Amino acid sequence: MSRRSARKNAFFLLFQMDFSEEAEFEQVKEIFFTEKEEPVEEGEKAFILSEVEGVHEHMEEIDGLIAASAKGWDPERMNKVDLAILRLAVYEMKFAETPVGVAINEAVELAKKFSSDEAPAFINGVLGKVAQA
């Protein structure tokens, strides 16, 4: 599994978690990995979990950066797919060691595959502002 594929799985897991209560965090992670059609290698699982747990740990700061950069858009009212993509990318840009350009490019690619036609431009714009913050 490539880093891009692992990042896609981290996005899937973040998306699922957005529909769960805080207390269900561990259960959602466990179910995600046990019910996957393709088994996930341990190294990839470690990367996915570090991304998801990092987003979870810094959620308040991440959502604050998104809200400040997406003028007129409250994260609570955003499309759940776009929000999961933005959260993952902002985490990678601000709290992980992922180069900013890579985080933005990967987020735009996820938006092209899993969101609306307008989402890639929206996500690129928001992340561009986050990068300057």
Short mmCIF file of the C-alpha atoms (twelve columns), coordinates in Angstrom:
data_MODEL
# 
_entry.id   MODEL 
# 
loop_
_atom_site.group_PDB 
_atom_site.id 
_atom_site.type_symbol 
_atom_site.label_atom_id 
_atom_site.label_alt_id 
_atom_site.label_comp_id 
_atom_site.label_asym_id 
_atom_site.label_seq_id 
_atom_site.Cartn_x 
_atom_site.Cartn_y 
_atom_site.Cartn_z 
_atom_site.pdbx_PDB_model_num 
ATOM 1   C CA . MET A 1   0.000   0.000  0.000  1 
ATOM 2   C CA . SER A 2   1.362   3.423  -0.920 1 
ATOM 3   C CA . ARG A 3   1.412   6.508  1.275  1 
ATOM 4   C CA . ARG A 4   -1.363  7.932  -0.938 1 
ATOM 5   C CA . SER A 5   -3.490  4.841  -0.342 1 
ATOM 6   C CA . ALA A 6   -2.812  4.985  3.402  1 
ATOM 7   C CA . ARG A 7   -3.793  8.670  3.407  1 
ATOM 8   C CA . LYS A 8   -7.028  7.737  1.592  1 
ATOM 9   C CA . ASN A 9   -7.761  5.180  4.313  1 
ATOM 10  C CA . ALA A 10  -7.050  7.814  6.983  1 
ATOM 11  C CA . PHE A 11  -9.586  10.064 5.227  1 
ATOM 12  C CA . PHE A 12  -12.152 7.224  5.170  1 
ATOM 13  C CA . LEU A 13  -11.645 6.601  8.881  1 
ATOM 14  C CA . LEU A 14  -11.899 10.315 9.742  1 
ATOM 15  C CA . PHE A 15  -15.090 10.550 7.705  1 
ATOM 16  C CA . GLN A 16  -16.613 7.599  9.575  1 
ATOM 17  C CA . MET A 17  -15.583 9.030  12.920 1 
ATOM 18  C CA . ASP A 18  -17.412 12.271 12.210 1 
ATOM 19  C CA . PHE A 19  -20.661 10.322 12.558 1 
ATOM 20  C CA . SER A 20  -19.673 8.745  15.877 1 
ATOM 21  C CA . GLU A 21  -19.713 9.904  19.452 1 
ATOM 22  C CA . GLU A 22  -16.438 10.677 21.218 1 
ATOM 23  C CA . ALA A 23  -16.832 7.557  23.370 1 
ATOM 24  C CA . GLU A 24  -16.938 5.368  20.249 1 
ATOM 25  C CA . PHE A 25  -13.528 6.523  18.948 1 
ATOM 26  C CA . GLU A 26  -11.687 3.278  19.768 1 
ATOM 27  C CA . GLN A 27  -14.525 1.061  18.521 1 
ATOM 28  C CA . VAL A 28  -14.694 2.842  15.177 1 
ATOM 29  C CA . LYS A 29  -10.953 2.359  14.657 1 
ATOM 30  C CA . GLU A 30  -11.160 -1.332 15.511 1 
ATOM 31  C CA . ILE A 31  -14.148 -1.953 13.240 1 
ATOM 32  C CA . PHE A 32  -12.504 -0.049 10.395 1 
ATOM 33  C CA . PHE A 33  -9.491  -2.352 10.334 1 
ATOM 34  C CA . THR A 34  -11.315 -5.632 10.970 1 
ATOM 35  C CA . GLU A 35  -13.949 -5.077 8.274  1 
ATOM 36  C CA . LYS A 36  -11.654 -3.932 5.451  1 
ATOM 37  C CA . GLU A 37  -11.793 -6.045 2.320  1 
ATOM 38  C CA . GLU A 38  -8.054  -5.598 1.788  1 
ATOM 39  C CA . PRO A 39  -5.860  -6.223 4.814  1 
ATOM 40  C CA . VAL A 40  -3.732  -3.275 5.882  1 
ATOM 41  C CA . GLU A 41  -0.040  -3.862 6.549  1 
ATOM 42  C CA . GLU A 42  1.228   -2.944 10.011 1 
ATOM 43  C CA . GLY A 43  3.366   -0.046 8.720  1 
ATOM 44  C CA . GLU A 44  0.409   1.395  6.846  1 
ATOM 45  C CA . LYS A 45  -1.864  0.854  9.841  1 
ATOM 46  C CA . ALA A 46  0.594   2.757  12.031 1 
ATOM 47  C CA . PHE A 47  0.610   5.679  9.563  1 
ATOM 48  C CA . ILE A 48  -3.201  5.718  9.303  1 
ATOM 49  C CA . LEU A 49  -3.610  5.634  13.069 1 
ATOM 50  C CA . SER A 50  -1.007  8.350  13.637 1 
ATOM 51  C CA . GLU A 51  -2.840  10.596 11.148 1 
ATOM 52  C CA . VAL A 52  -6.287  9.928  12.616 1 
ATOM 53  C CA . GLU A 53  -5.173  10.197 16.227 1 
ATOM 54  C CA . GLY A 54  -3.240  13.376 15.407 1 
ATOM 55  C CA . VAL A 55  -6.326  14.953 13.873 1 
ATOM 56  C CA . HIS A 56  -8.386  13.842 16.855 1 
ATOM 57  C CA . GLU A 57  -5.846  15.262 19.327 1 
ATOM 58  C CA . HIS A 58  -5.629  18.648 17.561 1 
ATOM 59  C CA . MET A 59  -9.258  18.863 16.373 1 
ATOM 60  C CA . GLU A 60  -10.064 22.143 18.121 1 
ATOM 61  C CA . GLU A 61  -6.998  23.892 16.690 1 
ATOM 62  C CA . ILE A 62  -7.548  22.372 13.244 1 
ATOM 63  C CA . ASP A 63  -11.188 23.435 13.124 1 
ATOM 64  C CA . GLY A 64  -10.150 26.923 14.254 1 
ATOM 65  C CA . LEU A 65  -7.678  27.177 11.372 1 
ATOM 66  C CA . ILE A 66  -10.299 25.933 8.919  1 
ATOM 67  C CA . ALA A 67  -12.925 28.386 10.198 1 
ATOM 68  C CA . ALA A 68  -10.475 31.299 10.003 1 
ATOM 69  C CA . SER A 69  -9.434  30.353 6.461  1 
ATOM 70  C CA . ALA A 70  -12.870 29.478 5.049  1 
ATOM 71  C CA . LYS A 71  -14.579 32.831 5.463  1 
ATOM 72  C CA . GLY A 72  -18.287 32.394 5.971  1 
ATOM 73  C CA . TRP A 73  -18.039 28.628 6.487  1 
ATOM 74  C CA . ASP A 74  -18.420 27.079 9.920  1 
ATOM 75  C CA . PRO A 75  -16.823 23.600 10.044 1 
ATOM 76  C CA . GLU A 76  -19.991 22.276 11.711 1 
ATOM 77  C CA . ARG A 77  -21.996 23.161 8.593  1 
ATOM 78  C CA . MET A 78  -19.478 21.995 5.965  1 
ATOM 79  C CA . ASN A 79  -19.920 18.955 3.785  1 
ATOM 80  C CA . LYS A 80  -18.599 16.025 5.871  1 
ATOM 81  C CA . VAL A 81  -16.400 14.748 3.041  1 
ATOM 82  C CA . ASP A 82  -14.763 18.133 2.531  1 
ATOM 83  C CA . LEU A 83  -14.334 18.610 6.272  1 
ATOM 84  C CA . ALA A 84  -12.579 15.246 6.683  1 
ATOM 85  C CA . ILE A 85  -10.245 16.100 3.794  1 
ATOM 86  C CA . LEU A 86  -9.505  19.549 5.222  1 
ATOM 87  C CA . ARG A 87  -8.889  18.219 8.733  1 
ATOM 88  C CA . LEU A 88  -6.434  15.637 7.461  1 
ATOM 89  C CA . ALA A 89  -4.563  18.144 5.307  1 
ATOM 90  C CA . VAL A 90  -4.419  20.833 8.010  1 
ATOM 91  C CA . TYR A 91  -3.100  18.276 10.482 1 
ATOM 92  C CA . GLU A 92  -0.386  17.247 8.031  1 
ATOM 93  C CA . MET A 93  0.517   20.866 7.252  1 
ATOM 94  C CA . LYS A 94  0.630   22.167 10.831 1 
ATOM 95  C CA . PHE A 95  1.372   19.219 13.107 1 
ATOM 96  C CA . ALA A 96  3.071   16.508 11.027 1 
ATOM 97  C CA . GLU A 97  6.189   16.508 8.898  1 
ATOM 98  C CA . THR A 98  4.378   16.450 5.560  1 
ATOM 99  C CA . PRO A 99  5.506   19.187 3.157  1 
ATOM 100 C CA . VAL A 100 2.761   21.772 2.643  1 
ATOM 101 C CA . GLY A 101 2.644   21.212 -1.127 1 
ATOM 102 C CA . VAL A 102 2.213   17.465 -0.690 1 
ATOM 103 C CA . ALA A 103 -0.578  17.908 1.872  1 
ATOM 104 C CA . ILE A 104 -2.452  20.329 -0.407 1 
ATOM 105 C CA . ASN A 105 -1.988  18.167 -3.511 1 
ATOM 106 C CA . GLU A 106 -3.162  15.012 -1.740 1 
ATOM 107 C CA . ALA A 107 -6.208  16.843 -0.351 1 
ATOM 108 C CA . VAL A 108 -7.159  18.175 -3.793 1 
ATOM 109 C CA . GLU A 109 -6.810  14.669 -5.269 1 
ATOM 110 C CA . LEU A 110 -9.070  13.227 -2.554 1 
ATOM 111 C CA . ALA A 111 -11.620 15.960 -3.269 1 
ATOM 112 C CA . LYS A 112 -11.552 15.160 -6.995 1 
ATOM 113 C CA . LYS A 113 -12.355 11.509 -6.267 1 
ATOM 114 C CA . PHE A 114 -14.804 11.767 -3.396 1 
ATOM 115 C CA . SER A 115 -16.496 15.180 -3.399 1 
ATOM 116 C CA . SER A 116 -18.310 17.617 -5.669 1 
ATOM 117 C CA . ASP A 117 -16.911 19.323 -8.751 1 
ATOM 118 C CA . GLU A 118 -16.458 22.554 -6.782 1 
ATOM 119 C CA . ALA A 119 -14.668 20.925 -3.839 1 
ATOM 120 C CA . PRO A 120 -11.099 20.770 -5.240 1 
ATOM 121 C CA . ALA A 121 -10.994 24.552 -5.781 1 
ATOM 122 C CA . PHE A 122 -12.608 25.218 -2.389 1 
ATOM 123 C CA . ILE A 123 -10.193 22.915 -0.569 1 
ATOM 124 C CA . ASN A 124 -7.197  24.325 -2.442 1 
ATOM 125 C CA . GLY A 125 -8.258  27.869 -1.490 1 
ATOM 126 C CA . VAL A 126 -8.810  27.083 2.177  1 
ATOM 127 C CA . LEU A 127 -5.538  25.193 2.471  1 
ATOM 128 C CA . GLY A 128 -3.681  27.995 0.679  1 
ATOM 129 C CA . LYS A 129 -4.892  30.374 3.388  1 
ATOM 130 C CA . VAL A 130 -4.017  27.905 6.150  1 
ATOM 131 C CA . ALA A 131 -0.500  27.624 4.710  1 
ATOM 132 C CA . GLN A 132 -0.080  31.398 4.963  1 
ATOM 133 C CA . ALA A 133 -1.372  31.515 8.565  1 
# 
